[in-house]
XYZ file of C-alpha atoms in Angstrom:
215
model
C 64.589 1.193 -82.499
C 63.370 4.173 -80.532
C 63.290 4.659 -76.795
C 62.237 8.219 -76.016
C 62.909 11.792 -77.039
C 65.528 14.350 -76.061
C 66.162 17.833 -77.460
C 63.882 17.074 -80.381
C 65.668 13.884 -81.409
C 65.116 10.223 -80.638
C 67.717 7.609 -79.825
C 68.203 4.416 -81.815
C 69.988 1.069 -81.437
C 68.640 -1.010 -78.587
C 69.463 -2.056 -76.021
C 72.667 -0.052 -76.349
C 71.004 3.197 -77.383
C 68.703 3.022 -74.383
C 71.705 4.018 -72.291
C 72.327 7.000 -74.547
C 68.694 8.043 -74.255
C 69.011 8.097 -70.487
C 72.176 10.179 -70.586
C 70.570 12.790 -72.812
C 67.196 13.002 -71.113
C 68.263 12.843 -67.461
C 65.640 10.264 -66.587
C 64.079 10.878 -63.176
C 63.775 8.154 -60.527
C 60.673 6.015 -60.692
C 58.658 4.136 -58.130
C 58.794 0.357 -58.151
C 55.634 -1.666 -58.459
C 54.351 -2.489 -54.985
C 53.413 -6.050 -55.827
C 54.308 -8.312 -58.714
C 51.617 -10.588 -60.125
C 52.359 -14.270 -60.627
C 53.630 -15.477 -63.968
C 51.107 -16.347 -66.624
C 51.601 -19.614 -68.474
C 50.254 -20.670 -71.856
C 52.643 -23.537 -72.523
C 52.863 -27.188 -71.541
C 51.156 -28.157 -68.265
C 53.657 -28.572 -65.450
C 56.369 -26.534 -67.185
C 57.094 -23.257 -65.400
C 59.068 -20.042 -65.736
C 61.184 -21.195 -62.808
C 62.123 -24.392 -64.639
C 63.035 -22.509 -67.810
C 65.255 -19.968 -66.046
C 66.960 -22.688 -64.042
C 67.707 -24.558 -67.263
C 69.091 -21.415 -68.922
C 71.327 -20.668 -65.927
C 72.776 -24.189 -65.860
C 73.526 -24.446 -69.564
C 74.422 -20.941 -70.718
C 77.674 -20.095 -72.496
C 79.947 -17.406 -71.053
C 79.733 -15.466 -74.313
C 77.895 -15.660 -77.629
C 77.885 -13.784 -80.901
C 74.855 -11.802 -82.017
C 73.448 -9.933 -84.981
C 70.919 -7.202 -84.227
C 68.554 -5.391 -86.581
C 66.833 -2.187 -85.479
C 63.816 -0.834 -87.360
C 62.488 2.708 -86.952
C 60.471 5.243 -88.905
C 63.531 7.514 -88.594
C 65.651 5.105 -90.631
C 65.584 4.773 -94.403
C 66.628 1.151 -93.912
C 67.096 -1.135 -90.898
C 70.273 -0.619 -88.877
C 72.288 -3.823 -88.505
C 75.000 -4.412 -85.914
C 76.938 -7.413 -84.691
C 79.091 -8.251 -81.726
C 79.473 -10.323 -78.581
C 77.282 -10.751 -75.496
C 78.874 -11.804 -72.220
C 77.261 -12.769 -68.924
C 79.520 -12.664 -65.859
C 77.620 -14.282 -62.941
C 75.967 -13.208 -60.840
C 75.420 -9.560 -61.872
C 77.785 -8.809 -64.752
C 76.492 -8.234 -68.280
C 78.354 -6.956 -71.339
C 77.301 -6.065 -74.859
C 80.218 -5.377 -77.195
C 79.282 -4.093 -80.639
C 82.123 -4.865 -83.043
C 80.610 -3.789 -86.380
C 79.925 -1.436 -88.062
C 81.398 0.550 -85.127
C 83.050 -0.334 -81.817
C 81.027 0.272 -78.623
C 80.964 -1.559 -75.308
C 78.305 -1.537 -72.580
C 79.382 -3.233 -69.363
C 77.143 -3.706 -66.318
C 78.857 -4.775 -63.096
C 76.548 -4.819 -60.100
C 75.106 -1.301 -59.862
C 77.628 0.322 -62.217
C 77.400 0.774 -65.987
C 80.386 1.564 -68.204
C 79.732 2.952 -71.684
C 82.815 2.947 -73.907
C 83.070 3.969 -77.552
C 86.405 3.230 -79.182
C 85.056 4.664 -82.409
C 84.405 8.040 -80.768
C 87.157 7.782 -78.165
C 84.764 8.346 -75.254
C 83.699 6.521 -72.100
C 81.266 7.172 -69.283
C 80.381 5.502 -65.996
C 77.091 5.793 -64.127
C 75.332 4.245 -61.169
C 72.052 2.381 -61.519
C 71.008 4.021 -58.245
C 70.772 7.290 -60.196
C 68.945 5.735 -63.168
C 66.293 3.332 -61.847
C 64.582 3.140 -65.251
C 67.813 1.787 -66.677
C 67.971 -0.769 -63.870
C 64.491 -1.970 -64.800
C 65.513 -2.429 -68.423
C 68.755 -4.230 -67.556
C 67.030 -6.587 -65.120
C 64.994 -8.040 -67.986
C 68.230 -9.552 -69.274
C 70.273 -9.983 -66.117
C 67.533 -11.604 -64.042
C 66.570 -13.958 -66.853
C 70.154 -15.158 -67.309
C 70.887 -15.305 -63.563
C 67.771 -17.339 -62.694
C 66.525 -14.505 -60.461
C 62.775 -15.012 -60.788
C 61.919 -12.768 -57.838
C 63.643 -9.713 -59.322
C 62.276 -10.452 -62.784
C 58.694 -10.549 -61.498
C 59.257 -7.384 -59.505
C 59.797 -5.484 -62.744
C 57.818 -7.480 -65.313
C 54.699 -9.445 -66.000
C 56.045 -12.794 -67.201
C 54.309 -15.121 -69.660
C 55.741 -18.436 -70.827
C 54.464 -19.817 -74.126
C 55.155 -23.028 -76.008
C 56.885 -26.094 -74.613
C 60.442 -27.003 -73.546
C 61.479 -27.920 -77.095
C 60.457 -24.507 -78.463
C 59.418 -21.659 -76.165
C 58.817 -17.916 -75.907
C 59.214 -15.894 -72.701
C 57.312 -12.596 -72.883
C 58.119 -9.751 -70.471
C 55.875 -6.697 -70.117
C 56.973 -3.837 -67.825
C 55.004 -3.239 -64.627
C 56.429 0.206 -63.941
C 54.892 3.141 -65.827
C 58.239 4.786 -66.640
C 59.658 1.616 -68.154
C 56.352 0.897 -69.893
C 56.567 4.280 -71.625
C 59.806 3.124 -73.238
C 59.358 -0.627 -73.643
C 56.166 -2.379 -74.681
C 57.548 -5.906 -74.492
C 60.691 -8.021 -74.506
C 60.424 -11.504 -76.010
C 63.046 -14.200 -75.477
C 62.697 -17.132 -77.889
C 64.613 -20.379 -77.772
C 64.866 -24.135 -77.938
C 65.329 -26.121 -74.734
C 68.089 -24.440 -72.684
C 69.271 -22.017 -75.403
C 68.121 -18.463 -76.139
C 68.152 -17.929 -79.907
C 66.317 -14.618 -80.373
C 65.502 -11.476 -78.378
C 62.923 -9.002 -79.659
C 62.317 -5.606 -78.056
C 59.267 -3.563 -79.036
C 58.654 0.081 -78.212
C 55.181 1.659 -77.833
C 55.701 3.719 -81.014
C 56.189 0.595 -83.120
C 59.980 0.651 -83.356
C 61.612 -2.729 -82.938
C 64.954 -4.403 -82.298
C 65.564 -8.072 -83.124
C 68.713 -9.811 -81.899
C 69.615 -13.233 -83.286
C 72.089 -15.195 -81.167
C 74.476 -17.570 -82.904
C 74.863 -21.172 -81.799
C 78.098 -22.070 -80.063
C 80.818 -19.864 -78.587
C 82.513 -17.035 -80.534
């Protein structure tokens, strides 16, 4: 999946590669949306975004396994990765890719650690210096942490379906984030997220399937 250009090349593998894109391009600070519109709802009457996020926060596992498939016109075939996702309340988030290479992306508060055991490299950055990255991360962190206020500050939020089978659609409000991300769709059943799809404006796509149960 593609998220921008730098030195004539585009980055792949989302959401992990989004960090790489920022490192290469030196993304400039962006202005936050002044006002966030209320959530749209197309699902069951009386069922709200607030209720869904509260349910997710109460019933989430500390870590889950995932398989992610990235599709891009730069790839001859889809790129498949697998690994572990961890949420460390209230602001910690980790994505550890274990195959076909070893990379770890750890968010703790306003700090991001990028570590590649395969390449033998690591890098730390502050979200204060990369506000576009903060906007992208908050799609995941705010959803898992039941932080509706922050989520709506960055995204237009639409809830579809019903509690038994639902889709939460996020569309960026900020122009800089919107240039990179068209939409992020969380799909699930009751209090469990089973699928996360990220679409870019150029048509590239990343689909993450989350396994049931702990690793």
